[in-house]
Amino acid sequence: MDASSALSKADFASRAGFFRARLDRYLPTLQSDHARRVFLIRQREVFRQQYGEFVAKRGATAKRDPIFGWPTAADFVETIADLDRRISDLPGDGKAAA
């Protein structure tokens, strides 16, 4: 995702909410629903992998954020669920992009 986002973490109540806001700004810049689907699927896989590592190592892989603190399992689950919802809300079945 674009690191030049003007969003401030301090404006959001949660780590997942901050990520959702970044998605809300970034997704419309993509050229097509297909491009959005591919991007969201890749993001979901990254979060699933990070969550798997987080669980396997009992949080030892986590990095503390100065505003949100330590990530929790709920942060990962909420973000993955949001990505799943966004993918399913896109037109088409997405089989070609998966």
Coordinates of N, CA and C in Angstrom, one line a residue:
M1 N 0.8 -1.2 0.0 CA 0.0 0.0 0.0 C 0.9 1.2 0.0
D2 N 0.3 2.3 -0.4 CA 1.1 3.6 -0.6 C 1.5 4.1 0.8
A3 N 2.8 4.3 1.0 CA 3.2 4.8 2.3 C 3.0 6.3 2.5
S4 N 2.7 7.0 1.4 CA 2.5 8.4 1.5 C 1.1 8.8 1.9
S5 N 0.3 7.9 2.4 CA -1.0 8.2 2.9 C -1.0 9.3 3.9
A6 N -1.9 10.2 3.8 CA -2.0 11.3 4.8 C -2.8 10.9 6.0
L7 N -3.3 9.7 6.1 CA -4.0 9.3 7.3 C -3.1 9.2 8.5
S8 N -3.7 9.7 9.6 CA -3.0 9.6 10.9 C -3.5 8.5 11.8
K9 N -2.6 7.7 12.3 CA -3.0 6.6 13.1 C -3.8 7.1 14.3
A10 N -3.5 8.2 14.8 CA -4.1 8.8 16.0 C -5.6 9.0 15.8
D11 N -6.0 9.1 14.5 CA -7.4 9.4 14.2 C -8.3 8.1 14.2
F12 N -7.7 7.0 14.5 CA -8.5 5.7 14.5 C -8.4 5.0 15.8
A13 N -9.5 4.3 16.1 CA -9.5 3.6 17.4 C -8.8 2.3 17.4
S14 N -8.5 1.7 16.2 CA -7.9 0.4 16.2 C -7.0 0.3 15.0
R15 N -6.1 -0.7 15.1 CA -5.1 -1.0 14.0 C -5.9 -1.4 12.8
A16 N -6.9 -2.3 13.0 CA -7.7 -2.8 11.9 C -8.5 -1.6 11.2
G17 N -9.0 -0.7 12.0 CA -9.7 0.5 11.5 C -8.8 1.4 10.6
F18 N -7.6 1.5 11.1 CA -6.6 2.3 10.3 C -6.3 1.6 9.0
F19 N -6.2 0.3 9.0 CA -5.9 -0.4 7.7 C -7.1 -0.3 6.8
R20 N -8.3 -0.4 7.3 CA -9.6 -0.3 6.5 C -9.6 1.1 5.9
A21 N -9.3 2.1 6.6 CA -9.3 3.5 6.0 C -8.3 3.6 4.9
R22 N -7.1 3.0 5.1 CA -6.1 3.0 4.0 C -6.6 2.3 2.8
L23 N -7.3 1.1 3.0 CA -7.9 0.4 1.8 C -9.0 1.3 1.1
D24 N -9.8 1.9 1.9 CA -10.8 2.8 1.4 C -10.3 3.9 0.4
R25 N -9.1 4.4 0.8 CA -8.4 5.4 0.0 C -7.7 4.8 -1.2
Y26 N -7.1 3.6 -1.1 CA -6.3 3.0 -2.1 C -7.1 2.3 -3.2
L27 N -8.1 1.5 -2.8 CA -8.8 0.7 -3.8 C -9.4 1.4 -5.0
P28 N -10.0 2.6 -4.8 CA -10.5 3.3 -5.9 C -9.5 3.7 -6.9
T29 N -8.2 3.8 -6.6 CA -7.2 4.2 -7.5 C -6.8 3.0 -8.4
L30 N -7.2 1.8 -8.2 CA -6.9 0.7 -9.0 C -7.8 0.7 -10.2
Q31 N -7.3 0.2 -11.4 CA -8.0 0.4 -12.7 C -9.3 -0.4 -12.8
S32 N -9.4 -1.6 -12.1 CA -10.6 -2.4 -12.4 C -10.9 -3.3 -11.1
D33 N -12.1 -3.9 -11.2 CA -12.5 -4.8 -10.1 C -11.5 -6.0 -10.1
H34 N -11.0 -6.4 -11.2 CA -10.1 -7.5 -11.3 C -8.8 -7.1 -10.5
A35 N -8.3 -5.9 -10.8 CA -7.1 -5.5 -10.1 C -7.3 -5.3 -8.6
R36 N -8.5 -4.9 -8.2 CA -8.9 -4.8 -6.8 C -8.9 -6.2 -6.1
R37 N -9.5 -7.1 -6.8 CA -9.6 -8.5 -6.3 C -8.2 -9.1 -6.1
V38 N -7.4 -8.9 -7.1 CA -6.0 -9.5 -7.0 C -5.3 -8.9 -5.8
F39 N -5.4 -7.5 -5.7 CA -4.7 -6.8 -4.6 C -5.2 -7.3 -3.2
L40 N -6.6 -7.4 -3.1 CA -7.2 -7.9 -1.8 C -6.8 -9.3 -1.5
I41 N -6.8 -10.2 -2.5 CA -6.4 -11.5 -2.2 C -4.9 -11.6 -1.7
R42 N -4.1 -10.8 -2.4 CA -2.7 -10.8 -1.9 C -2.6 -10.3 -0.5
Q43 N -3.3 -9.2 -0.2 CA -3.2 -8.7 1.2 C -3.8 -9.7 2.2
R44 N -4.8 -10.4 1.8 CA -5.4 -11.4 2.7 C -4.4 -12.5 3.0
E45 N -3.7 -12.9 2.0 CA -2.7 -14.0 2.1 C -1.5 -13.5 3.0
V46 N -1.1 -12.3 2.9 CA -0.1 -11.7 3.7 C -0.5 -11.7 5.2
F47 N -1.8 -11.3 5.4 CA -2.3 -11.2 6.8 C -2.5 -12.7 7.4
R48 N -2.9 -13.6 6.5 CA -3.0 -15.0 7.0 C -1.7 -15.5 7.4
Q49 N -0.7 -15.3 6.6 CA 0.7 -15.8 6.9 C 1.2 -15.1 8.2
Q50 N 1.0 -13.8 8.3 CA 1.5 -13.1 9.5 C 0.7 -13.6 10.8
Y51 N -0.6 -13.9 10.6 CA -1.4 -14.4 11.7 C -0.9 -15.8 12.1
G52 N -0.6 -16.6 11.1 CA -0.1 -17.9 11.4 C 1.2 -17.9 12.2
E53 N 2.1 -17.0 11.8 CA 3.4 -16.8 12.5 C 3.1 -16.2 13.9
F54 N 2.2 -15.3 14.0 CA 1.9 -14.7 15.3 C 1.4 -15.8 16.3
V55 N 0.5 -16.6 15.8 CA -0.1 -17.7 16.7 C 1.0 -18.7 17.0
A56 N 1.8 -19.2 16.0 CA 2.8 -20.2 16.2 C 3.9 -19.7 17.2
K57 N 4.2 -18.5 17.2 CA 5.3 -18.0 18.0 C 4.7 -17.2 19.2
R58 N 3.4 -17.3 19.4 CA 2.7 -16.6 20.6 C 3.0 -15.2 20.7
G59 N 3.0 -14.5 19.5 CA 3.1 -13.1 19.5 C 4.6 -12.6 19.4
A60 N 5.5 -13.5 19.4 CA 6.9 -13.1 19.4 C 7.4 -12.4 18.1
T61 N 6.6 -12.6 17.0 CA 7.0 -12.0 15.7 C 6.4 -10.6 15.6
A62 N 5.5 -10.2 16.6 CA 4.8 -8.9 16.5 C 5.8 -7.8 16.7
K63 N 5.4 -6.6 16.2 CA 6.1 -5.4 16.4 C 5.2 -4.4 17.1
R64 N 5.6 -3.7 18.1 CA 4.8 -2.8 18.8 C 4.7 -1.5 18.0
D65 N 3.5 -1.0 17.9 CA 3.2 0.2 17.2 C 3.2 1.3 18.3
P66 N 3.8 2.5 18.1 CA 3.7 3.5 19.1 C 2.3 4.0 19.5
I67 N 1.4 3.9 18.6 CA 0.0 4.4 18.9 C -0.9 3.2 19.3
F68 N -0.9 2.1 18.6 CA -1.8 1.0 18.8 C -1.2 0.0 19.8
G69 N 0.1 0.0 20.1 CA 0.7 -1.0 21.0 C 0.9 -2.3 20.3
W70 N 0.9 -3.4 21.0 CA 1.1 -4.7 20.5 C -0.1 -5.2 19.8
P71 N 0.1 -5.8 18.6 CA -1.1 -6.4 17.9 C -1.6 -7.6 18.7
T72 N -2.9 -7.8 18.5 CA -3.6 -8.9 19.1 C -4.1 -9.9 18.0
A73 N -4.5 -11.0 18.4 CA -5.1 -12.0 17.4 C -6.4 -11.3 16.8
A74 N -7.1 -10.6 17.6 CA -8.3 -9.9 17.1 C -8.0 -9.0 16.0
D75 N -6.9 -8.3 16.1 CA -6.5 -7.4 15.0 C -6.4 -8.1 13.6
F76 N -5.7 -9.3 13.7 CA -5.5 -10.1 12.5 C -6.9 -10.6 12.0
V77 N -7.7 -11.2 12.9 CA -9.0 -11.8 12.5 C -9.9 -10.7 11.9
E78 N -10.0 -9.6 12.6 CA -10.8 -8.5 12.1 C -10.4 -8.0 10.7
T79 N -9.1 -7.9 10.5 CA -8.6 -7.5 9.2 C -8.8 -8.5 8.1
I80 N -8.5 -9.8 8.4 CA -8.8 -10.9 7.4 C -10.3 -11.0 7.1
A81 N -11.1 -10.8 8.1 CA -12.6 -10.9 7.8 C -13.0 -9.7 6.9
D82 N -12.4 -8.5 7.1 CA -12.8 -7.4 6.3 C -12.3 -7.6 4.9
L83 N -11.1 -8.2 4.7 CA -10.6 -8.5 3.4 C -11.5 -9.5 2.7
D84 N -11.9 -10.5 3.4 CA -12.8 -11.5 2.8 C -14.1 -10.9 2.4
R85 N -14.6 -10.0 3.2 CA -15.9 -9.3 2.8 C -15.7 -8.5 1.6
R86 N -14.6 -7.7 1.5 CA -14.4 -6.9 0.4 C -14.2 -7.7 -0.9
I87 N -13.5 -8.8 -0.8 CA -13.4 -9.7 -2.0 C -14.7 -10.2 -2.4
S88 N -15.5 -10.7 -1.5 CA -16.8 -11.2 -1.9 C -17.8 -10.2 -2.4
D89 N -17.6 -8.9 -2.0 CA -18.5 -7.8 -2.5 C -18.2 -7.4 -3.9
L90 N -17.0 -7.8 -4.4 CA -16.7 -7.4 -5.8 C -17.5 -8.2 -6.8
P91 N -17.8 -7.7 -7.9 CA -18.6 -8.4 -8.9 C -17.7 -9.6 -9.5
G92 N -18.4 -10.6 -9.9 CA -17.7 -11.8 -10.5 C -17.3 -12.8 -9.4
D93 N -16.9 -13.9 -9.8 CA -16.6 -15.0 -8.8 C -15.1 -15.0 -8.4
G94 N -14.3 -14.3 -9.1 CA -12.9 -14.2 -8.7 C -12.0 -15.4 -9.0
K95 N -12.6 -16.5 -9.6 CA -11.8 -17.7 -9.8 C -10.6 -17.5 -10.6
A96 N -10.7 -16.6 -11.6 CA -9.5 -16.4 -12.5 C -8.4 -15.7 -11.7
A97 N -8.7 -14.9 -10.7 CA -7.7 -14.1 -9.9 C -7.1 -14.9 -8.8
A98 N -7.8 -15.9 -8.3 CA -7.4 -16.6 -7.1 C -6.2 -17.6 -7.3

